Structure formats: structure tokens, C-alpha cells
Short mmCIF file of C-alpha atoms in Angstrom, two decimals:
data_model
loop_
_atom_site.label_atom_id
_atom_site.label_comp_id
_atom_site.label_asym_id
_atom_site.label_seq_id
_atom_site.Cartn_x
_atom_site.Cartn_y
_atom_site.Cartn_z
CA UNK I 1 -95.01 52.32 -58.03
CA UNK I 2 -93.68 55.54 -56.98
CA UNK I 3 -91.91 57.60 -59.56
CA UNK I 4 -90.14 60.81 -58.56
CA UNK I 5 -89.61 63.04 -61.21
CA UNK I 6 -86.52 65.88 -59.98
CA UNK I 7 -86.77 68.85 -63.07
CA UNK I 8 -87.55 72.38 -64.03
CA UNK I 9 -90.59 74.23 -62.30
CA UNK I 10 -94.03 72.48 -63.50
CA UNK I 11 -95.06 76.11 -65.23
CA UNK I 12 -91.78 75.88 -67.76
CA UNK I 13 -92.94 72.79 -69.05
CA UNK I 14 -93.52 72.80 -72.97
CA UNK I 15 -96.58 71.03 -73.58
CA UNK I 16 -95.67 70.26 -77.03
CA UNK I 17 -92.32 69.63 -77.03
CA UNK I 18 -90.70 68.48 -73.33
CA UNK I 19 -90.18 64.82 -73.02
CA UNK I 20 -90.49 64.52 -69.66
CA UNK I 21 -93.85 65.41 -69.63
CA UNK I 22 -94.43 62.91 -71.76
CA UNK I 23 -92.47 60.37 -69.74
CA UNK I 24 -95.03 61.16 -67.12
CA UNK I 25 -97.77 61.07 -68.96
CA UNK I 26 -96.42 57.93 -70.19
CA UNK I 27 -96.17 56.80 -66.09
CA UNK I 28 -99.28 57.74 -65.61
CA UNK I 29 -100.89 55.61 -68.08
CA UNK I 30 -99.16 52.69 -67.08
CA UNK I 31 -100.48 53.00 -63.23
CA UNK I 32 -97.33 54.85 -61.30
CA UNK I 33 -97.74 57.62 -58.82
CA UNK I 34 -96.51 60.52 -60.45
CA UNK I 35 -94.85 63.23 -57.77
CA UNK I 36 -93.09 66.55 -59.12
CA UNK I 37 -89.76 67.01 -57.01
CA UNK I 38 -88.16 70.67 -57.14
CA UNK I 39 -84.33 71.59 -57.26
CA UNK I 40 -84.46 72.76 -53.55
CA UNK I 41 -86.97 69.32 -52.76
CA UNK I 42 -84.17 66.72 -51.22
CA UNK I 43 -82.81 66.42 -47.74
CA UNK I 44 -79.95 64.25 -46.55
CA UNK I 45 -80.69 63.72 -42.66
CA UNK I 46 -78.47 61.44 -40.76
CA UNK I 47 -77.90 59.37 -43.47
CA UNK I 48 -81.16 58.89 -45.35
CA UNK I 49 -82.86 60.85 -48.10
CA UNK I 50 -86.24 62.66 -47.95
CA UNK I 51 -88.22 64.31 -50.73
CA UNK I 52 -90.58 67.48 -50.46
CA UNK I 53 -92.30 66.79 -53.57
CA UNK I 54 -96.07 67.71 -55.10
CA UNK I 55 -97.97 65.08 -55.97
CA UNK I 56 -99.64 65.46 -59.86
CA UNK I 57 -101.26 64.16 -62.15
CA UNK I 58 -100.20 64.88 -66.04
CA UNK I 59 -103.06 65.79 -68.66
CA UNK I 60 -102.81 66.02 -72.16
CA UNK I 61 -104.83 69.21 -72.22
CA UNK I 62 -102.62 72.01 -73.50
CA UNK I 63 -103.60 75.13 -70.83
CA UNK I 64 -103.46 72.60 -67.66
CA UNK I 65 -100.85 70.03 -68.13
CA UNK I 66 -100.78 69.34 -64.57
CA UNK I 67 -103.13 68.85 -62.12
CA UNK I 68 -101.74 69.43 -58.46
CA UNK I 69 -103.14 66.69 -56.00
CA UNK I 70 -101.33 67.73 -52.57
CA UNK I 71 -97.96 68.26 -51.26
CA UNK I 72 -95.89 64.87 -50.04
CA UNK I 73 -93.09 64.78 -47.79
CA UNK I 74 -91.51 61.14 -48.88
CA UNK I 75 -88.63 59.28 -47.54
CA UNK I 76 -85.96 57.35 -50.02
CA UNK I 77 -87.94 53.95 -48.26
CA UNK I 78 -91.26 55.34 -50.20
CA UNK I 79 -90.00 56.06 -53.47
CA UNK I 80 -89.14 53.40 -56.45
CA UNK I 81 -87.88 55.45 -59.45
CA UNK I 82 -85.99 58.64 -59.93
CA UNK I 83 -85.92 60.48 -63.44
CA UNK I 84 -82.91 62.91 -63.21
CA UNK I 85 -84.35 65.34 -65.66
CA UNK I 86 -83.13 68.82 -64.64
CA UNK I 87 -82.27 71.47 -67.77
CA UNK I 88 -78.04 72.06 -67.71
CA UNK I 89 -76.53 73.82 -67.01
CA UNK I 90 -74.55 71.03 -64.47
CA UNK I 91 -73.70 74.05 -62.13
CA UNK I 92 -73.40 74.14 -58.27
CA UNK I 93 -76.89 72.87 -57.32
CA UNK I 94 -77.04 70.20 -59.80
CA UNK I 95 -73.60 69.06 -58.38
CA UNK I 96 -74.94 68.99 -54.84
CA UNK I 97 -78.36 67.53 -55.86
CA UNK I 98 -76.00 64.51 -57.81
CA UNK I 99 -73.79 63.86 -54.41
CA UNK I 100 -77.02 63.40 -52.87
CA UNK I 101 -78.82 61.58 -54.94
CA UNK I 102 -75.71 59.09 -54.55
CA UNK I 103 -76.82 57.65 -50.94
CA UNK I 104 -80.24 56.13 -52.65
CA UNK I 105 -80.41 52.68 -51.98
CA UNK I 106 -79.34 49.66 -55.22
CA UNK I 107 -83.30 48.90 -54.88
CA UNK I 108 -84.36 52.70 -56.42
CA UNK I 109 -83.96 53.07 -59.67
CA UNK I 110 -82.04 55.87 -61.33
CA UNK I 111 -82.48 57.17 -64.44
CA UNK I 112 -79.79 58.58 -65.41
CA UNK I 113 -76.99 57.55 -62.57
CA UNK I 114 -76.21 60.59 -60.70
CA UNK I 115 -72.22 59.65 -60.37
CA UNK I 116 -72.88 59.03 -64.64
CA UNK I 117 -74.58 62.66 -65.40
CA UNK I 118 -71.49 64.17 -63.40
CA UNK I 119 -69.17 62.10 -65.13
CA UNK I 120 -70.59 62.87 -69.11
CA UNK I 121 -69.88 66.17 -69.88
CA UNK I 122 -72.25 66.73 -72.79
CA UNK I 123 -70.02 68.91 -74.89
CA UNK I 124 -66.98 67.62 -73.74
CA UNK I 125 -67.10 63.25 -73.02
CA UNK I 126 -67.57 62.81 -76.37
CA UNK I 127 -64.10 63.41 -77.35
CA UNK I 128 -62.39 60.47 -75.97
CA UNK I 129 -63.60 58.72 -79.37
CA UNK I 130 -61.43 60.24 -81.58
CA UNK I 131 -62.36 58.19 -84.96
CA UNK I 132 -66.26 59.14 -84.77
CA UNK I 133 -65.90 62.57 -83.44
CA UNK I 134 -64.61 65.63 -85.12
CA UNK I 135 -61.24 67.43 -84.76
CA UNK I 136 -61.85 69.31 -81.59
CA UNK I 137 -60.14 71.90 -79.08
CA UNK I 138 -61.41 72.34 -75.57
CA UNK I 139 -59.70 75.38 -73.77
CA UNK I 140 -59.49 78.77 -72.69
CA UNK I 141 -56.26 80.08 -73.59
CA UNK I 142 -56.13 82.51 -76.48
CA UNK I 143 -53.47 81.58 -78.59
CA UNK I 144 -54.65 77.90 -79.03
CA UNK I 145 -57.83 78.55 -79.77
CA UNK I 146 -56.51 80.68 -82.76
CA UNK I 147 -54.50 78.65 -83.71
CA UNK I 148 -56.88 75.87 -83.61
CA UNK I 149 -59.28 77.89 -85.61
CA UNK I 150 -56.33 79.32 -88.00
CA UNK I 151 -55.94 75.23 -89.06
CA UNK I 152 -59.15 74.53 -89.90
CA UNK I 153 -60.66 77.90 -91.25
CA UNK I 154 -64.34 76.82 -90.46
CA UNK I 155 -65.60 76.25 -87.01
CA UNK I 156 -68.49 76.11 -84.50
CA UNK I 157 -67.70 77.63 -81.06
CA UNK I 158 -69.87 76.89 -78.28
CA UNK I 159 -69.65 77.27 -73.96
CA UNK I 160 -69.20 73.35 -72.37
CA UNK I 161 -72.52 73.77 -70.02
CA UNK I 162 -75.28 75.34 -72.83
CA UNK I 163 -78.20 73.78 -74.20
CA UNK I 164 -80.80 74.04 -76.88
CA UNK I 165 -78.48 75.81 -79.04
CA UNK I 166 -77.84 79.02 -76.92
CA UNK I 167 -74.46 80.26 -77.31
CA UNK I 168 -73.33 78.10 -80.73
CA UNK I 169 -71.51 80.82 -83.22
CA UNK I 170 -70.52 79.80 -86.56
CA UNK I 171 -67.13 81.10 -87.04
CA UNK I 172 -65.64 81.37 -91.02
CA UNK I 173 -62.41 82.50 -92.43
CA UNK I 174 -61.62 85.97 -92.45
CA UNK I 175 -64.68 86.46 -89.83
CA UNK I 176 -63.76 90.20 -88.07
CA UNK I 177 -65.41 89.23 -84.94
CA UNK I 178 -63.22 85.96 -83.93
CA UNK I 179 -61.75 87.87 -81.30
CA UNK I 180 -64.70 89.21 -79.36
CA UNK I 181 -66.84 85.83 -79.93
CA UNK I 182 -63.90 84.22 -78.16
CA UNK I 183 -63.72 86.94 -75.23
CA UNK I 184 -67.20 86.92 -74.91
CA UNK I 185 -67.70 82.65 -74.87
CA UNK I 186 -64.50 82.06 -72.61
CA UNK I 187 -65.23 85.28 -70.45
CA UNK I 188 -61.91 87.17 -71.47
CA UNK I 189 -59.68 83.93 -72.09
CA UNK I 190 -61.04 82.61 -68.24
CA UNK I 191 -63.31 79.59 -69.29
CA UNK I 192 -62.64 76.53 -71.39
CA UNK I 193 -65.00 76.71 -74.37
CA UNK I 194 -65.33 74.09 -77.44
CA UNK I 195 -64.53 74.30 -80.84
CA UNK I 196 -65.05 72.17 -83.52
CA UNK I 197 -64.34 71.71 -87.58
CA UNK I 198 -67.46 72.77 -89.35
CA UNK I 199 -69.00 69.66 -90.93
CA UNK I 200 -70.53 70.75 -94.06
CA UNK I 201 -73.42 68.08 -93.64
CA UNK I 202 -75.17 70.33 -91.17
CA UNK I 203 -76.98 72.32 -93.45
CA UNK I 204 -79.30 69.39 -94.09
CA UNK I 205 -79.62 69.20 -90.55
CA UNK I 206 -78.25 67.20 -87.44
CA UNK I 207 -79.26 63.88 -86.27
CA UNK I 208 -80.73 63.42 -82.58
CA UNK I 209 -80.40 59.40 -82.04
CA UNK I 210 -81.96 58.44 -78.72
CA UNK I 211 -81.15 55.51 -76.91
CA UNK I 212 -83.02 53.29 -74.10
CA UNK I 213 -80.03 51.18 -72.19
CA UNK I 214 -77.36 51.77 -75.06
CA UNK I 215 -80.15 50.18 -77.87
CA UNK I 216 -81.86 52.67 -80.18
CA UNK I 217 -84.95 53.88 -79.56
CA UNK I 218 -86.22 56.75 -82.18
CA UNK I 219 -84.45 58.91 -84.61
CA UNK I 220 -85.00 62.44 -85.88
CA UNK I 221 -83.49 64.86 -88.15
CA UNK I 222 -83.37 68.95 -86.80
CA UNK I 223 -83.54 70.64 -89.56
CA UNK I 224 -82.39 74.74 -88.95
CA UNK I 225 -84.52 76.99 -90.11
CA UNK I 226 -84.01 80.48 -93.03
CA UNK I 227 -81.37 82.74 -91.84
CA UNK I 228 -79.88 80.46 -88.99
CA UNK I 229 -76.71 77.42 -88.68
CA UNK I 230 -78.19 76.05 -85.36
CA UNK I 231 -80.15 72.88 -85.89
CA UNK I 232 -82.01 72.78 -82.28
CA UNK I 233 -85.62 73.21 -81.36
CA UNK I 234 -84.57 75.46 -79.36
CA UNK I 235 -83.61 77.90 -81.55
CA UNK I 236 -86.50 77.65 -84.39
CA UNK I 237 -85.46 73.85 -86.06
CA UNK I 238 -88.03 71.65 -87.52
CA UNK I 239 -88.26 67.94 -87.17
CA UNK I 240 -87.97 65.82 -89.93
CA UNK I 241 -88.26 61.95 -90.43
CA UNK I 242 -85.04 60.34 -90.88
CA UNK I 243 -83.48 57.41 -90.79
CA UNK I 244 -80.32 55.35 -89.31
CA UNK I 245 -77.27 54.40 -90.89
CA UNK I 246 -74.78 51.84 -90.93
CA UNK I 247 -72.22 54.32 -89.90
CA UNK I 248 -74.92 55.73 -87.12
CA UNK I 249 -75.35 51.89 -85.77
CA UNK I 250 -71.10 51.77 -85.69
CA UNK I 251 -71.05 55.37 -83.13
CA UNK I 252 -74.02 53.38 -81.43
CA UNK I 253 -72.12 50.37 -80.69
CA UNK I 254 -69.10 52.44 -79.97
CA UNK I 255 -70.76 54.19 -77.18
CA UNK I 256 -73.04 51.26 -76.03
CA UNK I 257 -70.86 49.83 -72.81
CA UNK I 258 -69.58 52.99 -71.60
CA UNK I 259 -73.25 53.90 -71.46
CA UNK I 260 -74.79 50.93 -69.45
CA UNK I 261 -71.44 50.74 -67.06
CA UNK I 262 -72.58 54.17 -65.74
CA UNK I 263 -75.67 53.62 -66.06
CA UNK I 264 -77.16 56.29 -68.46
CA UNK I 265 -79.84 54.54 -69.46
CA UNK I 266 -81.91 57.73 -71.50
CA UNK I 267 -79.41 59.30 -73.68
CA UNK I 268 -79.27 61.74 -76.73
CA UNK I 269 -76.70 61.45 -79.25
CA UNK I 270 -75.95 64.40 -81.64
CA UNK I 271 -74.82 63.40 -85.55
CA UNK I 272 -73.65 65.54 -88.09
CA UNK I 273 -72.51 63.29 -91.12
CA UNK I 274 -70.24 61.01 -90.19
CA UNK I 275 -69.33 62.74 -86.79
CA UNK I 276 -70.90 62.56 -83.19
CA UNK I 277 -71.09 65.86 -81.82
CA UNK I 278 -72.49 65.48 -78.28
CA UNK I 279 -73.76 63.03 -75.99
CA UNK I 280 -76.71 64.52 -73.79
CA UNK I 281 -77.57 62.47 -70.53
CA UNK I 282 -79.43 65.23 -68.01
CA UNK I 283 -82.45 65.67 -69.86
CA UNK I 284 -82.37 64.43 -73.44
CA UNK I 285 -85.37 65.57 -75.92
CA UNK I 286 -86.57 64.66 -79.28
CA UNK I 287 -89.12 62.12 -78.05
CA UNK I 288 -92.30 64.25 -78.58
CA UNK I 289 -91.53 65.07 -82.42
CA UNK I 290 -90.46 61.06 -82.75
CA UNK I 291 -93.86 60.17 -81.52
CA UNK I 292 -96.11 62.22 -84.26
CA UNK I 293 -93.55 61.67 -87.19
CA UNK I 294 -93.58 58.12 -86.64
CA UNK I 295 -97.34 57.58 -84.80
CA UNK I 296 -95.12 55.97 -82.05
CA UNK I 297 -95.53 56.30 -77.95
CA UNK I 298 -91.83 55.64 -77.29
CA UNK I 299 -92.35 56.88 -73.57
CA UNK I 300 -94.26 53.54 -72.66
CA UNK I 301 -91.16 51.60 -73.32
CA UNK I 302 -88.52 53.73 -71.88
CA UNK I 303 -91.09 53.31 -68.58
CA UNK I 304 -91.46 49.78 -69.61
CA UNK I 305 -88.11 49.06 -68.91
CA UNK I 306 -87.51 50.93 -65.68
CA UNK I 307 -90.23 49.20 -64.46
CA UNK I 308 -88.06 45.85 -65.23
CA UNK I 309 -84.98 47.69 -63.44
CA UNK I 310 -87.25 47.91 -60.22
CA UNK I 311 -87.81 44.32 -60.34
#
């Protein structure tokens, strides 16, 4: 089979740490054509799709992760599966790329659903569940965010489209700088931002749950490291082995049928105690670190069973 793999530039890969490097190794091993596809790499001509894509071939050898067979102009009649696996933020291009991604035929399979990615906003979907998440504002006027923060004393602050931790400020009572966290996050009161009660559980670490068609797959604890609140590998967290809850199953089975009606069949889920925090469906990571804590290859199952959704 054909996959087609739409992400970041080939050279930004982490080695170590990006899962969908690993998916394609994973791919690979299982006897798929592996072809890179770029940001700028799809065309919508009267009506059907074509891909200007670079056929590779992943290696597990740290300085040359890739090796670049040859350029390959496909059409949307060549292809069988599409991993959505771009890095947020969800701006303009990813928007665009999503609306055109939408005209593949029902025979490709899509993982994760366009029309699903642009419907999940990672930071802000998640609040629709009001027993398992958090008490939560998401806004950009001035006075309710103050207000909001005035109620509950201790908060996290964070922009909707971020990742990997970059933008996250821990905000306390009495903190001076409330204000100009607030200007700087929202752009001077112009863009919705989220807050959230600070969950004490977080200094043991947060939970990253991922899940193959709604089911869990792997589990890992990120674990923040001297001198810093955020959790993410992003910002300097460790993995640690960890393990799933009753309570974890209940926000599992909570979320399950939402999930598979839009068809986000890779999916991250964020816990902190009791809480889910976020529910990442462009290009959820952990699976790397799952594999050597646990000696597991969770990538040949995930391809496993989009190999079964092409059937």
C-alpha cells in the first residue's frame, strides 16, 4: 500500500522522540510505500486531488533518518492512507490543507478525519465534559478573566493553538505580573486564551493516555523537571512508567463515541488527577517513550489497524 504521510519538513524530525517517524518506520516494516508529503504538496484540480510528495525510506540510524528515493507526483487514485500529522498550530494553511483533504474518496483512509482535526480544538473541545474536566474560562475580555482568576486564586494560562508546552504560565495569588501575562497571551485583551484551576496533582506529573479508535493503547506519565510547572517533553519533562485508573478508563469511555463518529482514530489525552486537560488529535506524541518504558512497538498496531480500515 501507499501511505502518504502530510507533516513538518523531514530535517525537524526528532529521531528520538517524534512518533511519526516511528509510525513510518513502523509502515515500513510492515511492507507500505512510505512518501513524505509537504504543507505546500496538495493540489485540488477540477475536482480531484494530487500530491507532490518525496518518496523515503525511514532508518533507524540517528544522523540519516531518512533516505530520499525520488520525487513522486501522485494522484488521490494512487494513494491508500493519509496520516494527518502536521505540528499546530491549526492556522490558515492547515485550514486550507483540511478543506482539501475533504474531497478524498470513502476508499482512502484518513487518519485523523480532516473535518474531525478542524472540529477538536485541542485546548478548547475538551470542555463540553464538564464533570471530568476542570473549572475553565475561555476568553479574551479582561475583566472575566480576572475575575475568573480572582475565584480560584491558582491557575494555568495558556494560548488555544500552542503545543509542547510553549506559552503555559503558572499564575498564583498575589502574582504582580497577572496583568502583563494576560496582555501578552491574549495580545492586549484581542485573543481568547484558556485558563484553568491549578490541579495540585501536577507536580507528580501529567498523564498522556493514547488511544487507537477510542481503545487505549499506551500510557505515560511526564514528569516536569527542577525549576519548571510544565510537564511536556517539550519543555525538559521526563517519561515515567505509569499506569491507568479506574477513573482514567471512566474519561476514556466518556470520550470514546465522540472520537470514532469523527473519526479521530490517533488521539492524545492529557490527565492531571482526576481532570482531562486536553485532547490532542493533529499530531499526538508519547509513543516513542511508551515503546522503551514498556519494550513495546505500539506503531505496528496503530498501522495494523489502518491497514484493516483500507480493507
Amino acid at each position: 500500500m501507499k501511505f502518504l504521510f502530510l507533516m513538518d519538513p523531514l530535517e525537524t524530525v526528532k529521531f528520538e522522540k517524534d512518533t511519526t517517524f516511528i509510525l513510518m518506520v513502523g509502515a515500513q516494516a510492515r511492507g507500505h510505500e512510505i512518501y513524505y508529503l509537504p504543507e505546500d504538496g496538495i493540489s485540488l484540480i477540477e475536482g480531484k486531488l494530487y500530491f507532490h510528495t518525496i518518496k523515503v525510506i525511514p532508518q533507524l540510524i540517528e544522523h540519516m533518518p531518512f533516505k530520499e528515493v525520488a520525487s513522486a507526483h501522485l494522484s488521490q487514485d494512487d494513494i491508500d492512507a493519509l496520516f494527518i500529522r502536521t505540528d499546530p498550530p491549526f492556522d490558515e494553511k492547515y485550514l486550507i490543507n483540511s478543506w482539501l483533504l475533504d474531497h478524498l474518496p470513502k476508499r482512502v483512509a484518513v487518519i485523523n478525519s480532516a473535518s474531525g482535526i478542524r472540529t477538536v480544538n485541542e485546548k478548547i473541545w475538551a470542555g463540553q465534559f464538564k464533570k471530568i474536566t476542570p473549572p475553565t474560562i475561555v476568553s479574551a475580555d479582561k475583566r472575566d478573566l480576572l475575575e475568573f482568576i480572582a475565584k480560584h486564586k491558582d491557575v494555568i494560562a495558556k494560548p488555544t493553538d500552542a503545543f509542547g508546552g510553549q506559552g503555559v504560565f503558572h499564575i498564583q495569588k498575589k502574582c504582580n505580573n497577572t496583568n502583563v501575562i494576560l496582555e501578552m497571551l491574549t495580545k492586549d485583551f484581542e485573543k481568547a486564551i484558556v485558563v484553568q484551576k491549578y490541579i495540585p496533582e501536577s507536580k507528580n506529573g501529567d498523564k498522556r493516555i493514547l488511544l487507537l479508535n477510542g481503545n487505549i493503547l499506551g500510557a505515560v506519565l511526564r514528569v516536569h523537571g527542577e525549576g519548571e510547572h510544565r510537564n511536556n517533553f517539550y519543555a525538559g519533562g521526563k517519561p515515567k512508567a505509569t499506569t491507568v485508573t479506574a477513573n482514567d478508563k471512566k474519561i476514556v469511555a466518556t470520550l470514546k463515541p465522540y472520537l470514532q463518529k469523527l473519526g479521530l482514530y490517533l488521539v492524545g489525552i492529557d490527565i492531571l488527577g482526576d481532570y482531562l486537560i486536553e485532547v490532542n488529535v493533529t499530531s499526538p506524541t508519547c509513543m516513542q517513550e511508551m515503546n522503551r518504558i514498556y519494550n513495546l512497538q505500539l506503531q505496528e498496531k496503530v498501522i495494523a489497524f489502518v491497514e484493516k480500515l483500507v480493507k
